[in-house]
Structure formats: C-alpha cells, structure tokens
CSV table of C-alpha atoms and ligand atoms in Angstrom, one decimal:
chain,number,residue,atom,x,y,z
A,9,MET,CA,-10.8,5.0,14.7
A,10,ARG,CA,-14.3,4.5,13.3
A,11,LEU,CA,-12.8,2.2,10.5
A,12,ALA,CA,-11.1,0.1,13.1
A,13,VAL,CA,-14.4,-0.4,14.9
A,14,ILE,CA,-16.1,-1.4,11.7
A,15,LEU,CA,-13.3,-3.7,10.8
A,16,SER,CA,-13.6,-5.6,14.1
A,17,LEU,CA,-17.3,-5.9,13.6
A,18,THR,CA,-17.0,-7.2,10.1
A,19,LEU,CA,-14.3,-9.7,11.1
A,20,SER,CA,-16.8,-11.5,13.2
A,21,LEU,CA,-19.1,-12.0,10.2
A,22,SER,CA,-18.7,-15.1,8.1
A,23,CYS,CA,-16.5,-15.0,5.1
A,24,ALA,CA,-19.1,-16.9,3.1
A,25,ALA,CA,-21.3,-13.9,3.5
A,26,ALA,CA,-18.5,-11.7,2.3
A,27,ALA,CA,-17.9,-13.9,-0.7
A,28,ALA,CA,-21.5,-13.7,-1.7
A,29,ASP,CA,-21.0,-9.9,-1.7
A,30,ALA,CA,-17.9,-10.1,-3.9
A,31,ALA,CA,-19.5,-8.4,-6.9
A,32,TYR,CA,-20.8,-5.6,-4.6
A,33,ALA,CA,-21.2,-2.2,-6.4
A,34,PRO,CA,-22.6,0.5,-4.1
A,35,ASP,CA,-25.5,2.5,-5.5
A,36,PHE,CA,-24.8,6.0,-4.2
A,37,ASP,CA,-27.3,7.4,-6.7
A,38,GLY,CA,-29.8,5.3,-4.9
A,39,ARG,CA,-28.6,7.0,-1.6
A,40,GLU,CA,-26.8,4.0,-0.3
A,41,SER,CA,-24.6,5.1,2.6
A,42,ALA,CA,-20.8,5.3,2.4
A,43,GLN,CA,-20.6,3.5,5.7
A,44,ALA,CA,-22.3,0.4,4.2
A,45,ALA,CA,-19.7,0.5,1.4
A,46,ILE,CA,-16.8,0.8,3.7
A,47,ARG,CA,-18.2,-2.1,5.7
A,48,ALA,CA,-18.4,-4.3,2.6
A,49,VAL,CA,-15.0,-3.4,1.4
A,50,LEU,CA,-13.3,-4.2,4.7
A,51,GLU,CA,-15.2,-7.4,5.0
A,52,ASP,CA,-14.0,-8.6,1.7
A,53,ALA,CA,-10.5,-7.6,2.4
A,54,ALA,CA,-10.4,-9.3,5.8
A,55,CYS,CA,-11.6,-12.5,4.3
A,56,ALA,CA,-9.1,-12.4,1.6
A,57,GLY,CA,-6.4,-11.8,4.3
A,58,GLY,CA,-5.5,-8.7,2.3
A,59,LEU,CA,-5.9,-5.1,2.9
A,60,VAL,CA,-4.8,-3.2,6.0
A,61,PRO,CA,-7.1,-0.5,7.2
A,62,ASP,CA,-6.0,3.0,7.5
A,63,VAL,CA,-3.3,3.2,10.2
A,64,PRO,CA,-2.5,6.7,11.3
A,65,GLY,CA,1.2,7.1,11.9
A,66,ALA,CA,2.3,3.9,10.2
A,67,ALA,CA,5.6,3.9,8.3
A,68,ALA,CA,5.1,6.2,5.4
A,69,ALA,CA,6.2,3.9,2.5
A,70,ASP,CA,4.0,1.1,3.8
A,71,GLN,CA,0.9,3.2,4.4
A,72,PRO,CA,-2.1,2.2,2.4
A,73,VAL,CA,-3.2,4.7,-0.1
A,74,TRP,CA,-6.6,4.6,-1.8
A,75,VAL,CA,-6.7,5.5,-5.5
A,76,SER,CA,-9.9,6.4,-7.3
A,77,MET,CA,-10.1,6.4,-11.1
A,78,GLU,CA,-12.6,6.6,-13.9
A,79,LYS,CA,-13.3,3.0,-15.1
A,80,SER,CA,-13.3,4.1,-18.7
A,81,ALA,CA,-9.6,5.0,-18.4
A,82,VAL,CA,-8.6,2.0,-16.4
A,83,GLY,CA,-10.2,-0.4,-18.9
A,84,SER,CA,-7.5,0.0,-21.4
A,85,LEU,CA,-4.6,-0.3,-19.0
A,86,ASP,CA,-2.6,-3.5,-19.0
A,87,GLY,CA,-2.6,-5.8,-16.0
A,88,ALA,CA,0.9,-4.8,-14.9
A,89,LEU,CA,-0.3,-1.7,-13.3
A,90,PHE,CA,-3.3,-3.2,-11.6
A,91,LYS,CA,-2.3,-6.5,-10.1
A,92,THR,CA,-5.5,-6.6,-8.0
A,93,ALA,CA,-9.1,-5.9,-8.7
A,94,PRO,CA,-10.7,-2.7,-7.4
A,95,VAL,CA,-11.7,-2.9,-3.8
A,96,VAL,CA,-14.9,-1.2,-4.6
A,97,GLU,CA,-16.5,0.3,-7.7
A,98,ASN,CA,-19.7,1.8,-9.1
A,99,LYS,CA,-20.7,2.2,-12.7
A,100,LYS,CA,-18.2,5.0,-13.4
A,101,ILE,CA,-15.4,4.9,-10.8
A,102,ALA,CA,-13.2,2.2,-9.3
A,103,ILE,CA,-11.1,2.4,-6.1
A,104,TYR,CA,-7.8,0.5,-5.8
A,105,ALA,CA,-5.6,-0.1,-2.8
A,106,PHE,CA,-1.9,0.7,-3.2
A,107,ARG,CA,1.0,1.3,-0.9
A,108,GLU,CA,2.6,4.7,-0.7
A,109,ALA,CA,5.8,3.3,-2.1
A,110,GLU,CA,3.9,2.1,-5.2
A,111,LEU,CA,2.3,5.4,-6.1
A,112,GLY,CA,5.3,6.7,-8.1
A,113,ASP,CA,5.3,3.6,-10.3
A,114,LEU,CA,1.6,3.9,-10.9
A,115,ALA,CA,1.8,7.5,-12.0
A,116,ASP,CA,4.8,6.7,-14.1
A,117,GLY,CA,3.1,3.7,-15.7
A,118,MET,CA,0.0,5.7,-16.5
A,119,HIS,CA,2.1,8.4,-18.1
A,120,ARG,CA,3.9,5.8,-20.2
A,121,ALA,CA,0.6,4.1,-21.2
A,122,PHE,CA,-1.1,7.3,-22.3
A,123,ARG,CA,1.6,9.8,-22.9
A,124,ARG,CA,-0.7,11.7,-20.6
A,125,GLY,CA,-2.3,9.9,-17.6
A,126,PRO,CA,-5.9,9.1,-17.2
A,127,GLY,CA,-5.7,11.1,-14.0
A,128,PHE,CA,-6.4,9.6,-10.6
A,129,PHE,CA,-7.1,10.8,-7.1
A,130,ALA,CA,-5.0,9.4,-4.3
A,131,HIS,CA,-6.5,9.5,-0.8
A,132,ASP,CA,-5.1,8.9,2.7
A,133,THR,CA,-8.3,7.1,3.8
A,134,LEU,CA,-10.7,4.7,2.3
A,135,ALA,CA,-13.6,6.9,3.5
A,136,ALA,CA,-12.2,9.9,1.5
A,137,ALA,CA,-11.8,7.6,-1.6
A,138,LEU,CA,-15.4,6.4,-1.2
A,139,ALA,CA,-16.6,10.0,-1.3
A,140,ASP,CA,-15.5,10.0,-4.9
A,141,LEU,CA,-18.2,7.5,-5.7
A,142,GLU,CA,-20.8,10.0,-4.6
A,143,ALA,CA,-21.9,12.7,-7.0
A,144,ALA,CA,-19.9,16.0,-6.5
A,145,PRO,CA,-21.9,18.8,-4.9
A,146,PRO,CA,-23.2,21.3,-7.4
A,147,VAL,CA,-21.3,24.5,-7.7
A,148,PRO,CA,-23.7,27.4,-7.2
A,149,ALA,CA,-23.8,30.0,-10.0
A,150,ARG,CA,-22.9,33.6,-9.2
A,151,ALA,CA,-22.9,36.9,-10.9
A,152,TYR,CA,-19.5,38.5,-12.0
A,153,THR,CA,-19.0,42.2,-12.6
A,154,LEU,CA,-16.1,44.1,-14.2
A,155,ASP,CA,-15.7,47.7,-12.8
A,156,GLN,CA,-12.1,47.9,-11.6
A,157,ALA,CA,-10.4,49.3,-14.8
A,158,ALA,CA,-8.3,51.9,-13.1
A,159,ARG,CA,-6.9,49.6,-10.4
A,160,VAL,CA,-6.2,46.8,-12.9
A,161,GLY,CA,-4.6,49.3,-15.3
A,162,ALA,CA,-2.3,50.6,-12.6
A,163,LEU,CA,-1.2,47.2,-11.5
A,164,LEU,CA,-0.6,45.5,-14.9
A,165,PRO,CA,2.6,47.3,-15.8
A,166,LEU,CA,4.2,46.0,-12.5
A,167,VAL,CA,4.1,42.4,-13.7
A,168,LYS,CA,7.4,41.6,-15.3
A,169,GLU,CA,9.1,38.9,-17.3
A,170,ALA,CA,12.5,38.9,-15.6
A,171,PRO,CA,11.3,37.8,-12.2
A,172,LEU,CA,9.4,35.0,-13.9
A,173,VAL,CA,12.5,33.8,-15.7
A,174,SER,CA,14.4,33.9,-12.4
A,175,ALA,CA,11.8,32.0,-10.5
A,176,ILE,CA,11.4,29.3,-13.2
A,177,SER,CA,15.2,28.9,-13.3
A,178,ALA,CA,15.5,28.6,-9.6
A,179,LEU,CA,12.7,26.1,-9.2
A,180,SER,CA,13.9,24.0,-12.2
A,181,ALA,CA,17.4,23.9,-10.7
A,182,PHE,CA,16.2,21.6,-7.9
A,183,LYS,CA,17.1,18.2,-9.3
A,184,ASN,CA,13.6,16.7,-8.7
A,185,ARG,CA,10.7,18.4,-6.9
A,186,GLY,CA,8.9,15.1,-6.3
A,187,SER,CA,6.8,15.2,-3.1
A,188,ARG,CA,8.8,12.4,-1.5
A,189,TYR,CA,12.2,13.6,-2.5
A,190,ALA,CA,14.5,15.7,-0.2
A,191,THR,CA,15.0,18.1,-3.1
A,192,GLY,CA,11.2,18.4,-3.3
A,193,VAL,CA,11.1,19.4,0.3
A,194,ASP,CA,13.9,21.8,-0.3
A,195,ALA,CA,12.0,23.4,-3.2
A,196,SER,CA,9.0,24.0,-0.9
A,197,LYS,CA,11.2,25.6,1.7
A,198,TRP,CA,12.8,27.8,-0.9
A,199,LEU,CA,9.4,29.1,-2.0
A,200,GLN,CA,8.4,29.7,1.6
A,201,LYS,CA,11.5,31.9,2.1
A,202,GLU,CA,10.8,33.8,-1.2
A,203,TRP,CA,7.2,34.4,-0.3
A,204,ALA,CA,8.0,35.4,3.2
A,205,LYS,CA,10.0,38.4,1.8
A,206,LEU,CA,6.7,39.6,0.3
A,207,ALA,CA,5.1,39.7,3.7
A,208,GLU,CA,7.8,42.0,5.2
A,209,GLY,CA,6.3,45.2,6.5
A,210,ARG,CA,2.7,44.1,5.8
A,211,SER,CA,0.8,42.9,8.8
A,212,ASP,CA,-2.1,41.8,6.5
A,213,ILE,CA,0.1,39.3,4.7
A,214,SER,CA,1.3,36.0,6.1
A,215,VAL,CA,3.1,33.0,4.7
A,216,ALA,CA,2.7,29.5,6.2
A,217,PRO,CA,3.4,25.9,5.1
A,218,PHE,CA,0.4,23.5,4.9
A,219,LYS,CA,1.7,20.2,6.1
A,220,HIS,CA,0.5,16.9,4.7
A,221,ALA,CA,0.3,13.7,6.8
A,222,ALA,CA,1.1,11.3,3.9
A,223,PHE,CA,4.3,12.9,2.3
A,224,PRO,CA,7.0,15.3,3.5
A,225,GLN,CA,6.7,18.0,0.9
A,226,GLU,CA,4.7,21.0,2.3
A,227,SER,CA,2.3,23.2,0.3
A,228,VAL,CA,2.9,26.9,0.6
A,229,VAL,CA,0.2,29.4,1.4
A,230,LEU,CA,0.5,33.2,1.2
A,231,THR,CA,-2.5,34.9,2.7
A,232,MET,CA,-3.5,38.5,1.9
A,233,LEU,CA,-6.1,39.3,4.4
A,234,GLY,CA,-9.2,41.0,3.1
A,235,ALA,CA,-9.7,44.5,4.5
A,236,VAL,CA,-13.5,44.5,4.2
A,237,GLU,CA,-14.8,40.9,4.0
A,238,PRO,CA,-11.9,38.8,5.1
A,239,GLU,CA,-14.2,35.7,5.5
A,240,LYS,CA,-14.6,35.6,1.7
A,241,VAL,CA,-11.7,33.9,0.0
A,242,VAL,CA,-10.2,33.9,-3.6
A,243,VAL,CA,-7.6,31.1,-4.3
A,244,ILE,CA,-4.9,31.4,-6.9
A,245,GLY,CA,-2.9,28.2,-7.0
A,246,GLY,CA,-0.7,25.8,-8.9
A,247,HIS,CA,1.5,22.8,-8.1
A,248,LEU,CA,5.1,23.1,-7.1
A,249,ASP,CA,6.1,19.4,-7.5
A,250,SER,CA,7.5,17.8,-10.6
A,251,VAL,CA,7.8,14.3,-11.9
A,252,ALA,CA,9.9,12.4,-14.5
A,253,GLY,CA,9.9,8.6,-14.0
A,254,SER,CA,11.3,7.3,-10.7
A,255,GLY,CA,14.7,6.9,-9.0
A,256,ASP,CA,17.2,9.7,-9.4
A,257,THR,CA,15.9,10.9,-12.9
A,258,PRO,CA,16.2,14.7,-13.0
A,259,ALA,CA,12.7,16.3,-13.1
A,260,PRO,CA,13.3,20.0,-13.8
A,261,GLY,CA,9.6,20.5,-14.5
A,262,ALA,CA,10.3,24.0,-15.9
A,263,ASP,CA,6.9,24.2,-17.6
A,264,ASP,CA,5.1,21.6,-15.5
A,265,ASN,CA,4.9,23.4,-13.2
A,266,ALA,CA,7.7,25.8,-12.2
A,267,SER,CA,6.0,28.1,-14.7
A,268,GLY,CA,2.7,28.2,-12.8
A,269,ALA,CA,4.4,28.5,-9.4
A,270,ALA,CA,6.5,31.4,-10.7
A,271,VAL,CA,3.4,33.1,-12.1
A,272,ILE,CA,1.7,33.0,-8.7
A,273,GLN,CA,4.9,34.4,-7.0
A,274,GLU,CA,5.2,37.2,-9.6
A,275,LEU,CA,1.6,38.1,-9.4
A,276,ALA,CA,1.7,38.4,-5.6
A,277,ARG,CA,4.9,40.4,-5.9
A,278,ALA,CA,3.4,42.9,-8.3
A,279,LEU,CA,0.3,43.3,-6.2
A,280,VAL,CA,2.5,44.0,-3.1
A,281,GLU,CA,4.7,46.4,-5.1
A,282,GLY,CA,1.5,48.3,-6.2
A,283,GLY,CA,0.4,48.6,-2.5
A,284,TYR,CA,-2.8,46.7,-3.4
A,285,ARG,CA,-5.0,45.7,-0.5
A,286,PRO,CA,-7.9,43.4,-1.4
A,287,ALA,CA,-11.4,43.7,0.1
A,288,LYS,CA,-11.7,39.9,0.3
A,289,THR,CA,-8.9,37.6,1.4
A,290,ILE,CA,-6.7,36.2,-1.4
A,291,LYS,CA,-4.8,32.9,-0.8
A,292,PHE,CA,-1.9,32.2,-3.1
A,293,ILE,CA,-1.1,28.5,-2.9
A,294,ALA,CA,1.7,26.4,-4.3
A,295,PHE,CA,0.4,22.8,-4.0
A,296,ALA,CA,2.5,19.9,-3.0
A,297,ALA,CA,2.1,16.4,-4.6
A,298,GLU,CA,-0.1,17.2,-7.6
A,299,GLU,CA,1.8,14.7,-9.7
A,300,ALA,CA,1.1,12.0,-7.1
A,301,GLY,CA,-2.7,12.3,-7.6
A,302,LEU,CA,-3.7,15.8,-6.7
A,303,ARG,CA,-2.9,15.1,-3.1
A,304,GLY,CA,-1.8,18.5,-1.8
A,305,SER,CA,-4.8,20.3,-3.2
A,306,ALA,CA,-7.1,17.5,-2.1
A,307,ASP,CA,-6.0,18.0,1.5
A,308,ILE,CA,-6.3,21.8,1.3
A,309,ALA,CA,-9.6,22.0,-0.5
A,310,ALA,CA,-11.1,19.4,1.9
A,311,ALA,CA,-9.7,21.3,4.9
A,312,PHE,CA,-11.2,24.5,3.6
A,313,LYS,CA,-14.6,22.9,3.1
A,314,LYS,CA,-14.5,21.3,6.6
A,315,ALA,CA,-13.7,24.7,8.1
A,316,GLY,CA,-16.7,26.1,6.2
A,317,MET,CA,-14.5,28.5,4.2
A,318,ASN,CA,-16.3,30.6,1.7
A,319,VAL,CA,-14.2,30.2,-1.4
A,320,GLU,CA,-15.6,32.6,-4.0
A,321,GLY,CA,-13.4,31.3,-6.8
A,322,MET,CA,-10.2,29.3,-7.6
A,323,LEU,CA,-7.8,29.8,-10.5
A,324,ASN,CA,-5.4,27.0,-11.3
A,325,LEU,CA,-2.1,27.8,-13.1
A,326,ASP,CA,-0.4,24.6,-14.4
A,327,MET,CA,1.8,24.7,-17.5
A,328,VAL,CA,1.8,28.3,-18.8
A,329,ASN,CA,5.1,28.9,-20.6
A,330,TYR,CA,5.1,26.7,-23.7
A,331,LYS,CA,3.3,28.3,-26.6
A,332,GLY,CA,2.2,25.3,-28.6
A,333,SER,CA,-0.9,26.7,-30.3
A,334,ASP,CA,-2.2,29.8,-32.1
A,335,LEU,CA,-4.3,31.3,-29.3
A,336,ASP,CA,-2.7,32.8,-26.2
A,337,ILE,CA,-4.7,31.3,-23.3
A,338,TYR,CA,-6.9,28.2,-23.2
A,339,PHE,CA,-9.5,27.4,-20.5
A,340,VAL,CA,-10.1,23.8,-19.5
A,341,SER,CA,-13.9,23.2,-19.9
A,342,ASP,CA,-14.3,20.0,-17.8
A,343,PHE,CA,-14.2,19.8,-14.0
A,344,THR,CA,-14.4,23.6,-13.9
A,345,SER,CA,-17.0,26.3,-13.5
A,346,ALA,CA,-18.5,27.4,-16.8
A,347,GLY,CA,-19.6,30.7,-15.2
A,348,GLN,CA,-16.1,31.6,-13.9
A,349,ASN,CA,-14.5,30.5,-17.2
A,350,ALA,CA,-16.8,32.9,-19.0
A,351,PHE,CA,-15.8,35.6,-16.5
A,352,LEU,CA,-12.1,35.0,-17.2
A,353,GLY,CA,-12.7,35.3,-20.9
A,354,ARG,CA,-14.4,38.7,-20.3
A,355,LEU,CA,-11.4,39.8,-18.2
A,356,ILE,CA,-9.1,39.1,-21.1
A,357,ASP,CA,-11.3,40.9,-23.6
A,358,ALA,CA,-11.7,43.9,-21.3
A,359,TYR,CA,-8.2,44.3,-20.0
A,360,LEU,CA,-5.6,42.2,-21.9
A,361,GLY,CA,-6.6,41.8,-25.5
A,362,TYR,CA,-5.2,38.3,-25.8
A,363,THR,CA,-6.8,35.6,-27.9
A,364,TRP,CA,-8.3,32.7,-26.0
A,365,GLY,CA,-10.1,29.4,-26.4
A,366,ALA,CA,-11.2,26.2,-24.7
A,367,LEU,CA,-9.8,22.7,-24.3
A,368,LYS,CA,-10.9,19.5,-22.5
A,369,CYS,CA,-8.6,17.3,-20.4
A,370,GLY,CA,-11.2,14.5,-20.3
A,371,TYR,CA,-10.2,13.7,-16.7
A,372,ALA,CA,-9.3,15.3,-13.4
A,373,CYS,CA,-6.0,16.5,-14.8
A,374,SER,CA,-4.9,19.0,-12.3
A,375,ASP,CA,-5.6,20.8,-8.9
A,376,HIS,CA,-8.7,22.7,-10.0
A,377,ALA,CA,-10.5,19.3,-9.8
A,378,SER,CA,-10.0,19.2,-6.0
A,379,TRP,CA,-11.8,22.5,-5.6
A,380,THR,CA,-14.6,21.6,-8.0
A,381,LYS,CA,-15.0,18.3,-6.1
A,382,ASN,CA,-15.5,20.3,-2.9
A,383,GLY,CA,-18.2,22.5,-4.4
A,384,TYR,CA,-16.1,25.6,-5.2
A,385,PRO,CA,-16.1,27.4,-8.6
A,386,ALA,CA,-12.7,26.6,-10.1
A,387,SER,CA,-11.0,27.3,-13.5
A,388,TYR,CA,-7.8,26.1,-15.2
A,389,SER,CA,-6.0,28.4,-17.6
A,390,PHE,CA,-3.6,26.5,-19.9
A,391,GLU,CA,-0.8,27.2,-22.4
A,392,SER,CA,-2.1,25.5,-25.5
A,393,SER,CA,-4.6,23.2,-27.0
A,394,PHE,CA,-4.5,19.7,-25.4
A,395,GLU,CA,-3.0,18.1,-28.5
A,396,GLN,CA,-0.3,20.7,-28.8
A,397,HIS,CA,0.9,20.9,-25.2
A,398,ASN,CA,4.5,20.8,-24.3
A,399,PRO,CA,5.9,17.4,-25.4
A,400,TYR,CA,8.7,17.4,-22.9
A,401,ILE,CA,6.6,17.3,-19.7
A,402,HIS,CA,7.4,14.5,-17.2
A,403,LYS,CA,10.8,14.1,-18.8
A,404,PRO,CA,14.3,15.4,-17.9
A,405,GLU,CA,13.9,17.6,-21.0
A,406,ASP,CA,11.2,19.9,-19.5
A,407,THR,CA,13.7,22.7,-19.2
A,408,LEU,CA,13.2,26.5,-19.6
A,409,ALA,CA,15.3,26.3,-22.8
A,410,ASN,CA,12.8,23.9,-24.3
A,411,SER,CA,10.0,26.4,-23.6
A,412,GLY,CA,12.0,29.0,-25.6
A,413,GLY,CA,14.3,30.3,-22.8
A,414,ARG,CA,12.0,33.2,-21.9
A,415,ALA,CA,8.7,33.8,-20.0
A,416,GLU,CA,6.8,35.8,-22.5
A,417,HIS,CA,3.9,33.3,-22.5
A,418,ALA,CA,3.8,32.9,-18.7
A,419,LEU,CA,3.7,36.7,-18.4
A,420,LYS,CA,0.2,36.7,-20.0
A,421,PHE,CA,-1.1,34.4,-17.3
A,422,ALA,CA,0.4,36.6,-14.5
A,423,ARG,CA,-1.4,39.6,-16.1
A,424,LEU,CA,-4.6,37.6,-16.2
A,425,GLY,CA,-4.1,36.7,-12.5
A,426,VAL,CA,-3.9,40.4,-11.6
A,427,ALA,CA,-7.2,41.1,-13.4
A,428,TYR,CA,-8.8,38.1,-11.8
A,429,ALA,CA,-7.6,38.9,-8.3
A,430,VAL,CA,-8.6,42.6,-8.4
A,431,GLU,CA,-12.1,41.9,-9.9
A,432,LEU,CA,-13.0,39.0,-7.7
A,433,ALA,CA,-11.5,40.1,-4.4
A,434,LYS,CA,-13.1,43.5,-4.6
B,30,BES,N1,0.1,19.6,-15.9
B,30,BES,C1,-0.4,18.3,-15.9
B,30,BES,C2,-1.8,18.2,-16.5
B,30,BES,C3,-1.9,18.4,-18.0
B,30,BES,C4,-0.9,17.8,-18.9
B,30,BES,C5,-2.9,19.1,-18.6
B,30,BES,C6,-1.1,17.9,-20.3
B,30,BES,C7,-3.1,19.2,-19.9
B,30,BES,C8,-2.1,18.6,-20.8
B,30,BES,C9,-0.4,17.7,-14.5
B,30,BES,O1,0.6,18.1,-13.7
B,30,BES,C10,-0.4,16.2,-14.7
B,30,BES,O2,0.5,15.6,-15.1
B,30,BES,N2,-1.5,15.5,-14.3
B,30,BES,C11,-1.6,14.1,-14.3
B,30,BES,C12,-2.8,13.6,-13.6
B,30,BES,C13,-2.6,13.8,-12.1
B,30,BES,C14,-3.9,13.5,-11.4
B,30,BES,C15,-1.5,12.8,-11.6
B,30,BES,C16,-1.7,13.7,-15.8
B,30,BES,O3,-2.2,14.4,-16.6
B,30,BES,O4,-1.4,12.6,-16.1
B,31,ZN,ZN1,1.3,20.0,-14.0
C-alpha cells in the first residue's frame, strides 16, 4: 500500500533525475532512511520500464521476490545467474529483483557455482530486503546457569535412535520436499499429523501450521506452554524442505535436513514421554523453504519480533547425521550468539561428554541467521567441519544409506537438545 503510493509519486518525477541517481548507494550507516532508498529504487525501475512493485495476491510464480546477498559472494558469479544489475546496494550487500519462478534456478545455480551456495535471503517485499542493508540489531548478552542435572539425567535415556531412523526414513521417502512442490506440502502435513499425536492428552501442548504468503509449504510449530513464565520463549528449529536441482529430480534430503527435523520430533517426543513441563514456553519449529533463501524462518522470526516475543534463545538443527569429522558436534561461529554457543559447549561437557569444536559458514547458511537478524540469540549445531560435510547434499544421493543407514550421530544432537531445553526453559 505504502509502496504503491511512493511509486505513484516517483512516477511523476522526471526520469532524467532518476538517471542521475543511477549509481545510488544508500548510506544506512549514515542514518539514511529506508524510505528514501525505496523511493530511489522504484524511481529507477519505473524509468527503466522494469520492476513491478510488490503486489499482494498476484499469481505466485510471477510475484516479484527480492533477494539480498553479500557482494563479495556475488562478485565471483558468472553473468548467467544475474542478468540484471542489483536494484540497490551498499558497500557490502546487493539486492536483486527476481520472480518467484526463477528462485529455484538461482539456488541451483549458486549451489553449482560454489558446491555450497554463498547464501542469500529472499524477501516478499522490497522494504524487507532493504532492512538487510541496515546493521542487524545487537543481540544482548545474558547469563547462563547449569543446575538441572537430575532432570536432564532422567530425560536423556528416553531419547532413542529407532524413532530417529523412522522419522528420517519417512521424510526422505517424499520424493521432493521443495517448498513449491505438492510433495513438499504433503511432507509438512505429515509432520503436523505426527506432532499432533504428541499433543494428545496435554492441554499445554498445541500444534499449528505457520502459513506463508509466498509459497504453499507450511512451517510446523509445536508449542509447549511454559507453566511459570509462558511469555518467555525458547525456540528449537530446523528446516523440513529439501532441494536437488529443479524439475522432478528426487530430493530425499535425508541428512539435509530430514535429520534435523527428526531430531526435533524425537526430542519433543522424549520430553513428553518423561512428563516434562517447562517453566518457559518451548516452540519446536520445522521451517518451510529454507533452501529457497531462509524464507520460512525469516517470516516466523520477523513475526515473533513484530509481536514483541521474548525469545530467550534459538537452536538450529540442520544436517546432523553424517559424521564427516573427528569431533562429535560443531558450532557455527558466524551469524550466531557467542554467549549461547559457549553455553552449549558447557552443556556438552557437563551432561554428555561428547567432543565439540567450531566451524564457520562464512555466510547466512541456515535458519539461525533469521533469528540473529531479528536480534535473538541463536546457535547452529552441525555434524562436521565445514570442509568435511556430507558430499551428497542437494543431490538425489542424500539418502539415509549414504549417512551410514543409522541415526547414531543424530542421537547426540537430540540429547544436546534435551539438555538445552531443560536448562534454558527452566
Ligand atoms: N544445510 C545447508 C547449510 C550448510 C551446508 C551448512 C553445508 C554447512 C555446510 C542449508 O540447507 C543450505 O543449503 N543453505 C544454503 C543457503 C540458503 C540461504 C539457501 C547454502 O548453503 O547454499
Ligand atoms: Zn540444510
């Protein structure tokens, strides 16, 4: 609505003025307003006869989608992926206009170019993309304590490998869990049904889909309402979608990321079996559309922030069942909270005895980044060093068999999740 007004204003300005502004780079560090940047972008676009502004309810495939990316990553990509110049940029980040239907090819092309992608954020609106040019809000530091040994000790034995194997098998049996595929929608519905079983007989547990405007796959949210401070929230999440090229290529995504979604389900199941009731609210979330640019988690984290939700911590589980390196668990050090990462290390030392280390993605590689961006303390626990991660991801070969046919490695992350939930939601 507001964009439409701005567009009509800018259309009445002369295109010569817009052309003079062509090299425009907003200086948000110098406190330039996002509104001024939106105005300049739309002015340029209108003069070039190009971009369509955000149109709520437009046909999905044709809907504009705004992609923001680190310029250092884009610099080395060939022109085939980026047929047009960025619509706006600052020193570090560039924003491009795509169509919904082109996003899959972009993700695919980036995976091909890099073996791993440089990472990008896809946004429904230009205003949301422009917010990426502004510095992320600082994440406040907090104190962490460990004093729940008895409770953690009682719950840990309830976490089992067999249900993890079943859940990974069931999820990877959907031919492709892409966020725009019918089978991707089915996989979300399947998870909703499984998670609803955990809520039976517990009035403090509810399961609901989180619907997204831009794609049909729903995120899935299981809420365990806090008995003492329900307004304080702990989030444990990981993506449910998968990717492997485009068209009807099978994308079993057994490791990336049926494994993380299965861990979330098993961890919730074990807590319910143990009759555990948290003092603070815990939200278990299977995110839609991570592979399309962190879109499910972006919607949810932004909605939580808008609603003034007090998220005390977020733990991301994405790729947890391929043991590629010597240590058991690795924590991603960038786009995460150093304080919470250290707390997770202490939890492992105190309760689990696993070996652990750190790795760097170098870009916003998964859903933790959406929470960090909204000012919440987030961590990302990962299966291996970056160099030794599962070589089959984003291919039809990302099967359970190619992760060893078992869920021994994933089990460690489910156990870590129990310790994290109990110590943070107390
Ligand atoms: N699970 C991966 C992230 C990952 C891969 C982390 C390898 C560490 C090692 C995630 O699902 C993914 O593929 N992310 C994309 C970026 C995203 C913003 C589309 C990627 O890494 O290309
Ligand atoms: Zn993943």
